[in-house]
Amino acid sequence: MRTKRVRSVAVAAVVAAGLALVVSACGGGGGGGNIGGTSTSGSGGGGLSTATYPTLKVVWGTTDYMDPGLSYRLESWQLFQDTYLGLVYKAHVGCLSGNCTEIKPGLATTIGTVTNGGKSYKFTLRKGLKYSDGQPIKASDFKNTIIRDFKLSSPGIGFFSNIVGVDACENNPTKCSDISGIVTDDKAGTIEINLKSPESDFEYVLSIPFTSVVPSNTPQKDTESPPPAANGPYYIASYNPSKSFVMKRNPNWKKNEIPGMPNGNPDVVNGTMTDDQAQAAQLTASGQAEYDENILPTDQLAHYKNKYPDQLKFWTTPSTYYFFMNWRLKPFNNLKARQAVNYAINRESLVNLRGGLGVATYNFLPPNYPQYKKLTPDPFPYNLTKAKQLVQQSGMAGQKVTVYTISDVAVDLSTGEYLQGQLNKIGFKATLKPLAGANYFTIVGNQSTKAQIGFTDWFEDYPYPSDWFNILLNGENITQVHNNNYGNVDDKAVNKQIDTLDHLPPSQALAASTNAKWAAVDKTLMVKDAAVVPYLNGILTSFFSSKLDPKCDVFDDSQDDVIQFCQK
């Protein structure tokens, strides 16, 4: 979930233009389309009405946390975009009608003054801003927010490794007390961030929830009852994990105080949380809910498409669904074993399992990035005979394997069952370990779990390859808890290449030579290392009740903006 890197006005324009091509070309940029790829009615731009109304009822998937310092789930981030703002924010516009990759001033007056060869960023806070609890927003809150992330062992701390003085916090996150590279002045309202080297995507890092500013007195622990005080147009008034939430207007938000940020239409958003896709769809179809955040159940997709064509939208997204394989544990510390799994997976079968909500892939990057180069010929065409041979050659035949997957999302459970069955066919002894979705990624991201193999997916934070390779597959960013590199992928040569590409100046970030090097990283990890098993790029659904006007839907690269929903 991410995209811009700005160093000067001229450079920003060049980089922004290149990145805009990524999003407008990929469905994740809000390109509406049916499963075959044809655009649906409506532009995806939305925002046609600003008429307010009392209550919006939604049905929502469960999430890991409702704390911006801890959550790394789309279900939370979709709410955080309207509750927790950073110094900058990503434009709340549909990707077909506007530039949804644009970075705009948030709590700060500008997107920052960049000096020292792209290594120093300076911001000034807007005057008079307050949190939902009435506290004034201070410059020091930004620094303390980042320190709090470390104390929480947040899954987002890898984004901050390039900040000067962060080393002690990285070495012992829970003891983090200061980061010398962040200098704040509450009286002047200024924040200066000093980097060790230029970072082509740093503006985008500053737009994600891990950098959303919370009060300095926010408890340095998981805070969800209620969640931390908000600074956006809404705040989360209550949260009952995996059951419900209530989002209300921020009483201290002044209308239009942050240009471009929507003030919102509903006064209150009441959310019922469930991962039962059939139940969620039925609640929306019956009018008990007005919007379904979940994907529609794949076995009923044709029914809903035929019966409610004007209330349903499909969105291709910048996402990759894949299986992780733990490089530190048998049998997947063996290259031949990882290759065997790749040969054993029929990508098209998994697309069909999702009701056609996906496009088969062997690449890790989504297809419309300029750095994407389709791997041809198919590096691991479905071949069970070849897979069985590789298992024998690996010396791992008969090895016990536990397959992790999400239990309460039907299609994810079916995907795990499919993987288990294929592993058994090629010579492993596989059993299934289903876990509730709310806790799944926290558990498999904890090294003590010793997860061997399992389901995962990734939706971009921003459309630049560092968000994929650096966060998910760089061995230097492996952590003990809240680890995003579930398979502990660690190719030392590739790690160095990722580091080099991530720290190029913006003028080189989208150069043809740079794009080719990112494509080579993709090929090395997916083909030479068989690091993971990518199998599809996903398609999401947006389902509305007859009370809402889908033409108001604002879908950016991965999510709808619920506060811009309008009634008929």
Coordinates of C-alpha atoms in Angstrom, one line a residue:
M1 CA 0.0 0.0 0.0
R2 CA 2.2 2.8 -1.1
T3 CA 4.0 4.9 -3.9
K4 CA 5.8 8.3 -4.0
R5 CA 9.3 9.5 -3.6
V6 CA 9.9 13.3 -3.7
R7 CA 13.2 15.2 -3.5
S8 CA 12.6 18.3 -5.5
V9 CA 9.7 19.6 -7.6
A10 CA 11.3 18.7 -10.9
V11 CA 12.3 15.2 -9.7
A12 CA 9.0 14.7 -8.1
A13 CA 7.2 15.4 -11.3
V14 CA 9.2 12.9 -13.2
V15 CA 8.9 10.2 -10.6
A16 CA 5.2 10.8 -10.0
A17 CA 4.5 10.6 -13.7
G18 CA 6.1 7.2 -13.9
L19 CA 4.3 5.9 -10.9
A20 CA 1.0 7.2 -12.1
L21 CA 1.4 4.9 -15.1
V22 CA 1.7 1.9 -12.7
V23 CA -1.6 2.6 -10.9
S24 CA -3.7 3.6 -13.9
A25 CA -2.6 0.6 -15.8
C26 CA -3.1 -1.9 -13.0
G27 CA -6.6 -2.6 -11.8
G28 CA -5.3 -2.0 -8.3
G29 CA -5.3 1.6 -9.2
G30 CA -9.0 1.5 -9.0
G31 CA -9.6 0.2 -12.5
G32 CA -13.1 -1.3 -12.4
G33 CA -13.6 -4.4 -14.4
N34 CA -15.4 -7.7 -14.5
I35 CA -13.6 -11.0 -14.1
G36 CA -12.9 -11.0 -17.7
G37 CA -11.3 -7.5 -17.5
T38 CA -14.0 -5.3 -19.0
S39 CA -14.8 -2.1 -17.1
T40 CA -18.0 -2.0 -15.0
S41 CA -20.4 0.9 -15.0
G42 CA -19.0 3.9 -13.1
S43 CA -15.7 5.5 -13.2
G44 CA -14.3 4.4 -9.9
G45 CA -13.8 8.0 -9.2
G46 CA -16.8 8.4 -6.9
G47 CA -17.2 11.3 -4.5
L48 CA -20.3 12.5 -6.3
S49 CA -22.2 13.7 -3.2
T50 CA -21.3 15.3 0.1
A51 CA -24.8 15.1 1.5
T52 CA -24.6 13.9 5.1
Y53 CA -26.7 11.2 6.7
P54 CA -27.0 9.7 10.2
T55 CA -25.7 6.1 10.0
L56 CA -23.9 3.8 7.7
K57 CA -24.1 0.1 8.5
V58 CA -21.3 -2.1 7.2
V59 CA -20.2 -5.7 7.5
W60 CA -16.4 -6.1 7.8
G61 CA -13.8 -8.8 7.9
T62 CA -11.9 -9.4 11.2
T63 CA -8.5 -7.9 11.6
D64 CA -5.3 -8.4 13.6
Y65 CA -5.3 -5.1 15.6
M66 CA -7.1 -1.8 15.7
D67 CA -3.9 0.0 16.7
P68 CA -2.1 1.9 13.9
G69 CA 1.2 1.0 15.4
L70 CA 0.5 -2.8 15.1
S71 CA -2.0 -3.6 12.4
Y72 CA -0.8 -4.7 9.0
R73 CA -4.2 -5.8 7.6
L74 CA -6.2 -4.2 4.9
E75 CA -9.3 -4.4 7.1
S76 CA -7.8 -2.0 9.6
W77 CA -6.0 0.3 7.1
Q78 CA -9.3 0.9 5.2
L79 CA -10.6 2.5 8.4
F80 CA -7.3 4.1 9.4
Q81 CA -7.3 6.2 6.1
D82 CA -10.1 8.3 7.6
T83 CA -9.0 8.3 11.3
Y84 CA -5.2 8.3 11.5
L85 CA -3.3 10.8 9.4
G86 CA 0.4 11.3 9.0
L87 CA 2.5 14.3 8.0
V88 CA 1.4 13.5 4.5
Y89 CA -1.4 11.3 3.1
K90 CA -2.2 9.6 -0.2
A91 CA -5.0 11.3 -2.2
H92 CA -8.5 10.0 -1.5
V93 CA -9.6 9.8 -5.1
G94 CA -10.4 7.0 -7.4
C95 CA -7.6 6.0 -9.6
L96 CA -9.5 6.3 -12.9
S97 CA -10.8 9.8 -12.2
G98 CA -7.8 11.3 -10.4
N99 CA -4.2 10.7 -9.4
C100 CA -4.6 8.3 -6.5
T101 CA -0.9 8.0 -6.1
E102 CA -0.5 11.7 -5.3
I103 CA 1.1 12.5 -1.9
K104 CA -0.6 15.5 -0.3
P105 CA 0.2 17.5 2.8
G106 CA -1.6 16.0 5.8
L107 CA -0.8 17.3 9.3
A108 CA 2.1 19.2 7.8
T109 CA 1.7 22.3 5.7
T110 CA 3.6 20.9 2.7
I111 CA 4.9 17.5 1.5
G112 CA 8.3 18.5 3.0
T113 CA 11.4 20.4 2.1
V114 CA 14.1 18.0 1.1
T115 CA 17.8 19.0 1.3
N116 CA 21.2 17.4 1.9
G117 CA 21.1 15.4 -1.3
G118 CA 17.8 13.8 -0.5
K119 CA 18.8 12.8 3.1
S120 CA 17.0 15.5 5.1
Y121 CA 13.2 16.2 5.2
K122 CA 11.7 19.1 7.1
F123 CA 8.0 19.7 7.9
T124 CA 6.0 22.3 9.7
L125 CA 2.7 21.3 11.4
R126 CA -0.5 23.1 10.6
K127 CA -1.6 25.3 13.5
G128 CA -4.4 24.5 15.8
L129 CA -4.8 20.8 15.1
K130 CA -6.3 18.6 17.8
Y131 CA -6.8 14.9 18.4
S132 CA -10.3 13.5 18.9
D133 CA -9.7 13.6 22.7
G134 CA -9.0 17.3 22.6
Q135 CA -5.2 17.2 23.0
P136 CA -3.2 19.5 20.7
I137 CA -1.1 17.8 18.0
K138 CA 2.6 18.5 18.7
A139 CA 5.7 18.0 16.6
S140 CA 7.2 15.7 19.3
D141 CA 4.2 13.4 18.9
F142 CA 5.7 12.3 15.5
K143 CA 9.0 11.2 17.1
N144 CA 7.3 9.5 20.0
T145 CA 5.0 7.7 17.5
I146 CA 8.0 6.1 15.8
I147 CA 9.6 5.2 19.1
R148 CA 6.3 3.7 20.2
D149 CA 6.4 1.5 17.0
F150 CA 9.7 0.1 18.1
K151 CA 8.5 -0.5 21.7
L152 CA 5.6 -2.4 20.3
S153 CA 7.9 -4.5 18.0
S154 CA 5.6 -3.2 15.3
P155 CA 5.7 -5.0 11.9
G156 CA 6.4 -1.6 10.4
I157 CA 9.7 -0.9 12.1
G158 CA 11.6 -2.1 9.0
F159 CA 10.5 1.0 7.2
F160 CA 12.6 3.2 9.6
S161 CA 16.0 1.4 9.3
N162 CA 17.4 4.3 7.1
I163 CA 16.8 7.0 9.8
V164 CA 20.0 8.3 11.4
G165 CA 20.3 7.1 15.0
V166 CA 17.9 4.2 14.7
D167 CA 20.4 1.4 15.2
A168 CA 20.0 1.0 19.0
C169 CA 16.2 0.7 18.5
E170 CA 16.6 -1.9 15.8
N171 CA 19.0 -3.9 18.0
N172 CA 16.6 -3.8 21.0
P173 CA 13.2 -2.5 19.9
T174 CA 11.4 -2.7 23.2
K175 CA 14.1 -0.6 24.9
C176 CA 14.0 2.2 22.2
S177 CA 14.1 5.6 23.9
D178 CA 15.5 8.0 21.3
I179 CA 16.1 8.4 17.6
S180 CA 18.7 11.2 17.1
G181 CA 17.8 11.5 13.4
I182 CA 14.3 12.8 14.2
V183 CA 14.5 16.4 15.6
T184 CA 11.4 18.2 16.7
D185 CA 10.5 21.6 18.0
D186 CA 7.0 21.9 19.6
K187 CA 7.1 25.6 19.9
A188 CA 7.9 26.1 16.2
G189 CA 5.9 23.0 15.2
T190 CA 8.8 21.6 13.1
I191 CA 9.9 18.1 12.4
E192 CA 13.2 17.2 10.7
I193 CA 14.0 13.7 9.6
N194 CA 17.6 12.8 8.7
L195 CA 18.3 9.7 6.7
K196 CA 21.6 7.7 6.3
S197 CA 21.2 7.7 2.5
P198 CA 18.6 8.9 0.0
E199 CA 15.5 6.7 -0.1
S200 CA 13.4 6.8 -3.2
D201 CA 10.1 5.8 -1.5
F202 CA 10.4 7.8 1.8
E203 CA 7.5 10.1 1.1
Y204 CA 5.3 7.0 0.8
V205 CA 6.6 5.6 4.0
L206 CA 5.4 8.8 5.7
S207 CA 1.9 8.2 4.4
I208 CA 1.3 4.7 5.9
P209 CA -0.4 4.1 9.2
F210 CA 2.8 3.1 11.0
T211 CA 3.8 6.8 10.8
S212 CA 0.3 8.1 11.6
V213 CA 0.8 10.5 14.5
V214 CA -0.8 9.6 17.9
P215 CA -0.5 11.5 21.2
S216 CA 2.8 11.1 23.0
N217 CA 0.9 9.7 26.1
T218 CA -0.6 6.8 24.1
P219 CA 0.2 3.6 26.1
Q220 CA 3.2 1.9 24.7
K221 CA 1.3 -1.4 24.3
D222 CA -1.5 -2.7 22.1
T223 CA -4.2 -0.1 22.6
E224 CA -7.6 -1.1 21.3
S225 CA -10.2 -0.5 24.0
P226 CA -10.7 2.1 22.7
P227 CA -8.0 2.6 20.0
P228 CA -5.6 5.6 20.3
A229 CA -7.0 9.1 19.8
A230 CA -7.4 10.0 16.2
N231 CA -6.5 13.1 14.2
G232 CA -8.6 12.5 11.0
P233 CA -12.2 13.4 10.3
Y234 CA -13.4 10.3 12.2
Y235 CA -12.3 8.4 15.3
I236 CA -12.9 4.8 16.3
A237 CA -15.2 5.2 19.3
S238 CA -15.3 1.5 20.2
Y239 CA -14.0 -1.8 19.1
N240 CA -15.0 -5.3 20.1
P241 CA -12.3 -7.6 18.5
S242 CA -13.7 -9.7 15.7
K243 CA -17.2 -8.6 16.5
S244 CA -17.9 -5.0 15.9
F245 CA -16.7 -1.4 15.8
V246 CA -18.2 2.1 15.8
M247 CA -16.6 5.0 14.0
K248 CA -17.8 8.6 14.6
R249 CA -17.1 12.1 13.5
N250 CA -14.1 13.6 15.2
P251 CA -15.5 16.4 17.3
N252 CA -12.3 18.4 16.9
W253 CA -12.1 18.2 13.1
K254 CA -12.7 21.5 11.5
K255 CA -14.4 21.2 8.1
N256 CA -11.9 21.4 5.2
E257 CA -9.0 22.0 7.6
I258 CA -6.8 19.7 5.5
P259 CA -7.3 20.4 1.8
G260 CA -8.3 17.4 -0.2
M261 CA -9.2 15.3 2.8
P262 CA -12.9 14.4 2.7
N263 CA -15.0 15.5 5.6
G264 CA -17.2 12.5 5.2
N265 CA -20.9 11.8 4.7
P266 CA -22.2 9.5 7.4
D267 CA -22.2 10.8 11.0
V268 CA -21.7 7.3 12.4
V269 CA -20.3 4.0 10.8
N270 CA -21.5 0.9 12.6
G271 CA -19.5 -2.2 11.7
T272 CA -20.4 -5.8 12.2
M273 CA -17.3 -8.0 11.9
T274 CA -17.3 -11.6 10.4
D275 CA -15.1 -13.6 8.1
D276 CA -18.2 -15.7 7.1
Q277 CA -18.4 -14.5 3.5
A278 CA -21.9 -16.0 2.9
Q279 CA -23.3 -14.4 6.0
A280 CA -21.7 -11.0 5.1
A281 CA -23.2 -11.1 1.6
Q282 CA -26.6 -12.1 2.9
L283 CA -26.6 -9.2 5.5
T284 CA -26.0 -6.8 2.6
A285 CA -28.4 -8.3 0.2
S286 CA -31.2 -8.2 2.8
G287 CA -30.4 -4.5 3.6
Q288 CA -29.3 -5.2 7.2
A289 CA -25.9 -3.9 6.1
E290 CA -25.3 -1.4 3.4
Y291 CA -21.8 -2.4 2.4
D292 CA -19.9 -5.7 2.4
E293 CA -16.1 -5.3 2.9
N294 CA -15.5 -9.0 2.5
I295 CA -15.0 -10.7 -0.8
L296 CA -18.2 -12.4 -2.0
P297 CA -18.4 -16.2 -1.5
T298 CA -16.9 -17.7 -4.6
D299 CA -19.5 -20.5 -4.8
Q300 CA -22.3 -17.8 -4.9
L301 CA -20.5 -15.3 -7.1
A302 CA -22.6 -16.0 -10.2
H303 CA -25.8 -15.6 -8.2
Y304 CA -24.9 -12.2 -6.9
K305 CA -23.5 -11.1 -10.2
N306 CA -26.7 -12.0 -12.0
K307 CA -29.2 -10.8 -9.3
Y308 CA -27.4 -7.6 -8.2
P309 CA -25.5 -6.3 -11.2
D310 CA -25.9 -2.7 -10.3
Q311 CA -24.8 -3.1 -6.7
L312 CA -21.6 -5.0 -7.4
K313 CA -18.2 -3.9 -8.5
F314 CA -15.0 -5.9 -9.3
W315 CA -11.6 -4.4 -8.8
T316 CA -8.3 -5.9 -10.0
T317 CA -5.7 -5.1 -7.4
P318 CA -1.9 -4.7 -7.0
S319 CA -1.7 -7.9 -5.0
T320 CA 0.0 -11.3 -5.1
Y321 CA -1.3 -14.5 -3.3
Y322 CA 1.5 -16.9 -2.6
F323 CA 2.7 -19.8 -0.4
F324 CA 5.6 -19.1 1.9
M325 CA 8.2 -21.9 2.6
N326 CA 10.5 -21.6 5.6
W327 CA 14.1 -21.6 4.5
R328 CA 15.3 -22.3 8.1
L329 CA 13.3 -25.6 8.5
K330 CA 13.2 -28.9 6.8
P331 CA 12.2 -29.7 4.2
F332 CA 12.2 -26.2 2.7
N333 CA 15.7 -25.4 3.6
N334 CA 16.4 -27.5 0.5
L335 CA 16.2 -25.9 -2.9
K336 CA 14.9 -29.0 -4.6
A337 CA 12.1 -29.3 -2.1
R338 CA 11.0 -25.7 -2.8
Q339 CA 11.2 -26.3 -6.6
A340 CA 9.1 -29.4 -6.1
V341 CA 6.3 -27.4 -4.4
N342 CA 6.4 -24.9 -7.3
Y343 CA 5.9 -27.7 -9.8
A344 CA 3.1 -29.3 -7.8
I345 CA 0.9 -26.2 -7.8
N346 CA -1.6 -25.7 -10.6
R347 CA -2.1 -21.9 -10.7
E348 CA -5.2 -22.1 -12.8
S349 CA -6.8 -24.5 -10.3
L350 CA -6.3 -21.9 -7.6
V351 CA -7.8 -19.2 -9.7
N352 CA -10.8 -21.4 -10.3
L353 CA -11.0 -22.1 -6.5
R354 CA -11.4 -18.4 -6.0
G355 CA -14.3 -18.3 -8.5
G356 CA -12.1 -16.6 -11.1
L357 CA -11.2 -13.7 -8.8
G358 CA -7.6 -13.7 -9.9
V359 CA -5.1 -14.0 -12.7
A360 CA -2.5 -16.8 -12.6
T361 CA 1.2 -15.7 -12.1
Y362 CA 4.7 -17.0 -11.5
N363 CA 6.0 -13.5 -10.7
F364 CA 6.1 -11.9 -7.3
L365 CA 5.5 -8.3 -8.6
P366 CA 2.0 -7.5 -10.0
P367 CA 1.9 -7.3 -13.8
N368 CA 1.5 -3.6 -14.5
Y369 CA 4.5 -2.3 -12.6
P370 CA 7.2 -0.9 -15.1
Q371 CA 9.6 -3.2 -13.2
Y372 CA 7.6 -6.3 -14.0
K373 CA 8.9 -8.6 -16.7
K374 CA 6.8 -11.7 -17.2
L375 CA 8.7 -14.9 -16.5
T376 CA 8.7 -16.8 -19.7
P377 CA 8.6 -19.6 -20.4
D378 CA 6.6 -20.6 -17.3
P379 CA 9.4 -21.5 -14.9
F380 CA 7.4 -24.2 -13.0
P381 CA 4.7 -25.6 -15.3
Y382 CA 2.4 -27.9 -13.5
N383 CA 4.1 -31.3 -13.4
L384 CA 3.5 -33.7 -10.6
T385 CA 6.0 -36.3 -12.0
K386 CA 8.8 -33.7 -11.9
A387 CA 7.7 -32.6 -8.4
K388 CA 7.9 -36.2 -7.1
Q389 CA 11.4 -36.6 -8.7
L390 CA 12.6 -33.5 -7.0
V391 CA 11.3 -34.6 -3.6
Q392 CA 13.2 -37.8 -4.0
Q393 CA 16.3 -36.0 -5.0
S394 CA 16.1 -33.6 -2.1
G395 CA 16.2 -36.5 0.4
M396 CA 13.1 -35.1 2.1
A397 CA 10.6 -37.8 1.0
G398 CA 8.3 -38.7 3.9
Q399 CA 9.1 -35.5 5.8
K400 CA 6.3 -34.3 8.0
V401 CA 5.0 -30.9 7.0
T402 CA 2.4 -28.7 8.7
V403 CA 0.4 -26.4 6.3
Y404 CA -0.8 -23.2 7.8
T405 CA -3.9 -21.4 6.5
I406 CA -6.8 -19.2 7.6
S407 CA -9.8 -21.2 9.0
D408 CA -12.7 -18.8 8.9
V409 CA -12.5 -17.6 5.3
A410 CA -13.8 -20.4 3.2
V411 CA -11.7 -19.9 0.1
D412 CA -8.5 -19.5 2.2
L413 CA -9.3 -22.8 4.0
S414 CA -9.9 -24.5 0.7
T415 CA -6.6 -23.1 -0.6
G416 CA -4.8 -24.6 2.4
E417 CA -6.5 -27.9 1.8
Y418 CA -5.4 -27.9 -1.8
L419 CA -1.8 -27.2 -0.8
Q420 CA -1.9 -30.0 1.8
G421 CA -3.3 -32.4 -0.8
Q422 CA -0.6 -31.6 -3.4
L423 CA 2.2 -32.0 -0.8
N424 CA 0.9 -35.4 0.0
K425 CA 0.8 -36.4 -3.6
I426 CA 4.5 -35.6 -4.2
G427 CA 5.9 -37.5 -1.2
F428 CA 5.5 -35.3 2.0
K429 CA 3.4 -36.2 5.0
A430 CA 1.3 -33.0 5.2
T431 CA -1.3 -32.1 7.9
L432 CA -3.3 -28.9 8.0
K433 CA -3.1 -26.2 10.8
P434 CA -6.1 -23.8 10.2
L435 CA -6.0 -20.6 12.4
A436 CA -8.5 -17.8 12.8
G437 CA -7.9 -15.0 10.4
A438 CA -7.7 -12.3 13.1
N439 CA -4.6 -13.9 14.6
Y440 CA -3.2 -15.8 11.6
F441 CA -0.5 -13.4 10.5
T442 CA 0.6 -12.6 14.0
I443 CA 1.1 -16.3 14.7
V444 CA 2.9 -17.3 11.5
G445 CA 5.0 -14.1 11.8
N446 CA 6.3 -15.3 15.2
Q447 CA 9.5 -17.4 14.9
S448 CA 8.5 -19.5 17.9
T449 CA 5.6 -20.9 15.8
K450 CA 8.1 -22.5 13.4
A451 CA 5.6 -22.4 10.5
Q452 CA 7.0 -24.5 7.7
I453 CA 4.7 -23.6 4.8
G454 CA 1.4 -21.8 4.4
F455 CA -1.0 -19.3 2.8
T456 CA -0.3 -15.6 2.6
D457 CA -1.0 -12.7 0.3
W458 CA 0.2 -9.1 -0.1
F459 CA -1.6 -5.9 -1.2
E460 CA 0.8 -3.0 -2.0
D461 CA 1.5 -0.3 0.5
Y462 CA 2.6 1.7 -2.5
P463 CA 3.5 0.7 -6.1
Y464 CA 7.3 0.5 -6.0
P465 CA 9.2 -2.8 -5.8
S466 CA 10.9 -2.1 -2.5
D467 CA 7.5 -2.5 -0.8
W468 CA 7.5 -6.1 -2.1
F469 CA 11.1 -7.3 -2.0
N470 CA 12.5 -5.3 0.9
I471 CA 9.6 -5.9 3.3
L472 CA 8.7 -9.5 2.4
L473 CA 11.9 -11.2 1.0
N474 CA 14.9 -9.3 2.3
G475 CA 16.7 -11.5 4.8
E476 CA 18.1 -8.4 6.6
N477 CA 14.5 -7.5 7.7
I478 CA 13.7 -10.9 9.4
T479 CA 12.4 -10.3 13.0
Q480 CA 11.5 -12.6 15.9
V481 CA 7.9 -11.3 16.1
H482 CA 5.6 -9.6 13.6
N483 CA 7.9 -10.9 10.9
N484 CA 6.7 -10.1 7.4
N485 CA 9.1 -12.5 5.8
Y486 CA 7.2 -15.6 6.8
G487 CA 9.5 -18.0 4.9
N488 CA 12.7 -16.4 6.3
V489 CA 13.9 -15.9 2.7
D490 CA 17.6 -14.9 2.9
D491 CA 19.6 -14.7 -0.3
K492 CA 22.6 -12.5 0.7
A493 CA 23.4 -11.4 -2.8
V494 CA 19.8 -10.4 -3.5
N495 CA 19.6 -8.6 -0.1
K496 CA 22.5 -6.4 -1.2
Q497 CA 20.8 -5.7 -4.6
I498 CA 17.5 -4.8 -2.9
D499 CA 19.4 -2.4 -0.6
T500 CA 21.2 -0.7 -3.5
L501 CA 18.0 -0.2 -5.5
D502 CA 16.0 1.0 -2.6
H503 CA 18.5 3.8 -1.9
L504 CA 18.8 5.2 -5.4
P505 CA 18.1 8.9 -5.8
P506 CA 14.6 9.6 -7.2
S507 CA 16.1 10.6 -10.6
Q508 CA 17.2 7.0 -11.1
A509 CA 14.2 5.3 -9.4
L510 CA 12.3 4.7 -12.6
A511 CA 15.2 4.5 -15.1
A512 CA 15.0 1.7 -17.6
S513 CA 18.2 0.2 -16.1
T514 CA 16.7 0.3 -12.6
N515 CA 13.5 -1.3 -13.7
A516 CA 15.5 -4.1 -15.4
K517 CA 17.4 -4.7 -12.1
W518 CA 14.2 -5.0 -10.1
A519 CA 12.9 -7.5 -12.7
A520 CA 16.1 -9.4 -12.3
V521 CA 15.6 -9.5 -8.5
D522 CA 12.1 -11.0 -9.2
K523 CA 13.5 -13.6 -11.5
T524 CA 16.3 -14.6 -9.2
L525 CA 14.0 -15.1 -6.2
M526 CA 11.2 -16.8 -8.0
V527 CA 13.2 -19.0 -10.4
K528 CA 16.7 -19.5 -9.2
D529 CA 15.8 -19.6 -5.5
A530 CA 12.2 -20.8 -5.8
A531 CA 11.8 -18.6 -2.7
V532 CA 8.0 -18.7 -2.5
V533 CA 5.1 -20.0 -4.6
P534 CA 3.3 -17.0 -6.2
Y535 CA 0.1 -18.2 -7.9
L536 CA -2.3 -15.3 -8.6
N537 CA -2.9 -11.6 -8.6
G538 CA -6.2 -10.9 -6.9
I539 CA -9.5 -9.3 -7.7
L540 CA -11.7 -7.8 -4.9
T541 CA -15.4 -7.2 -4.8
S542 CA -17.4 -4.3 -3.5
F543 CA -21.0 -5.1 -2.8
F544 CA -23.6 -2.5 -1.8
S545 CA -27.2 -2.6 -0.6
S546 CA -29.9 -1.0 -2.6
K547 CA -29.8 2.0 -0.2
L548 CA -26.4 3.2 -1.4
D549 CA -25.4 4.7 -4.8
P550 CA -22.4 2.7 -6.1
K551 CA -21.5 5.7 -8.3
C552 CA -20.2 7.4 -5.2
D553 CA -17.7 4.7 -4.6
V554 CA -14.1 5.9 -4.3
F555 CA -11.8 2.9 -4.7
D556 CA -8.0 3.6 -4.6
D557 CA -5.5 0.9 -5.3
S558 CA -6.7 -1.5 -2.7
Q559 CA -9.8 -0.3 -0.8
D560 CA -13.1 1.7 -0.8
D561 CA -13.3 4.9 1.1
V562 CA -16.4 4.3 3.2
I563 CA -16.9 7.9 4.4
Q564 CA -17.5 9.0 0.8
F565 CA -20.4 6.6 0.3
C566 CA -23.6 8.3 -0.5
Q567 CA -27.2 7.3 -0.3
K568 CA -29.6 7.2 -3.2

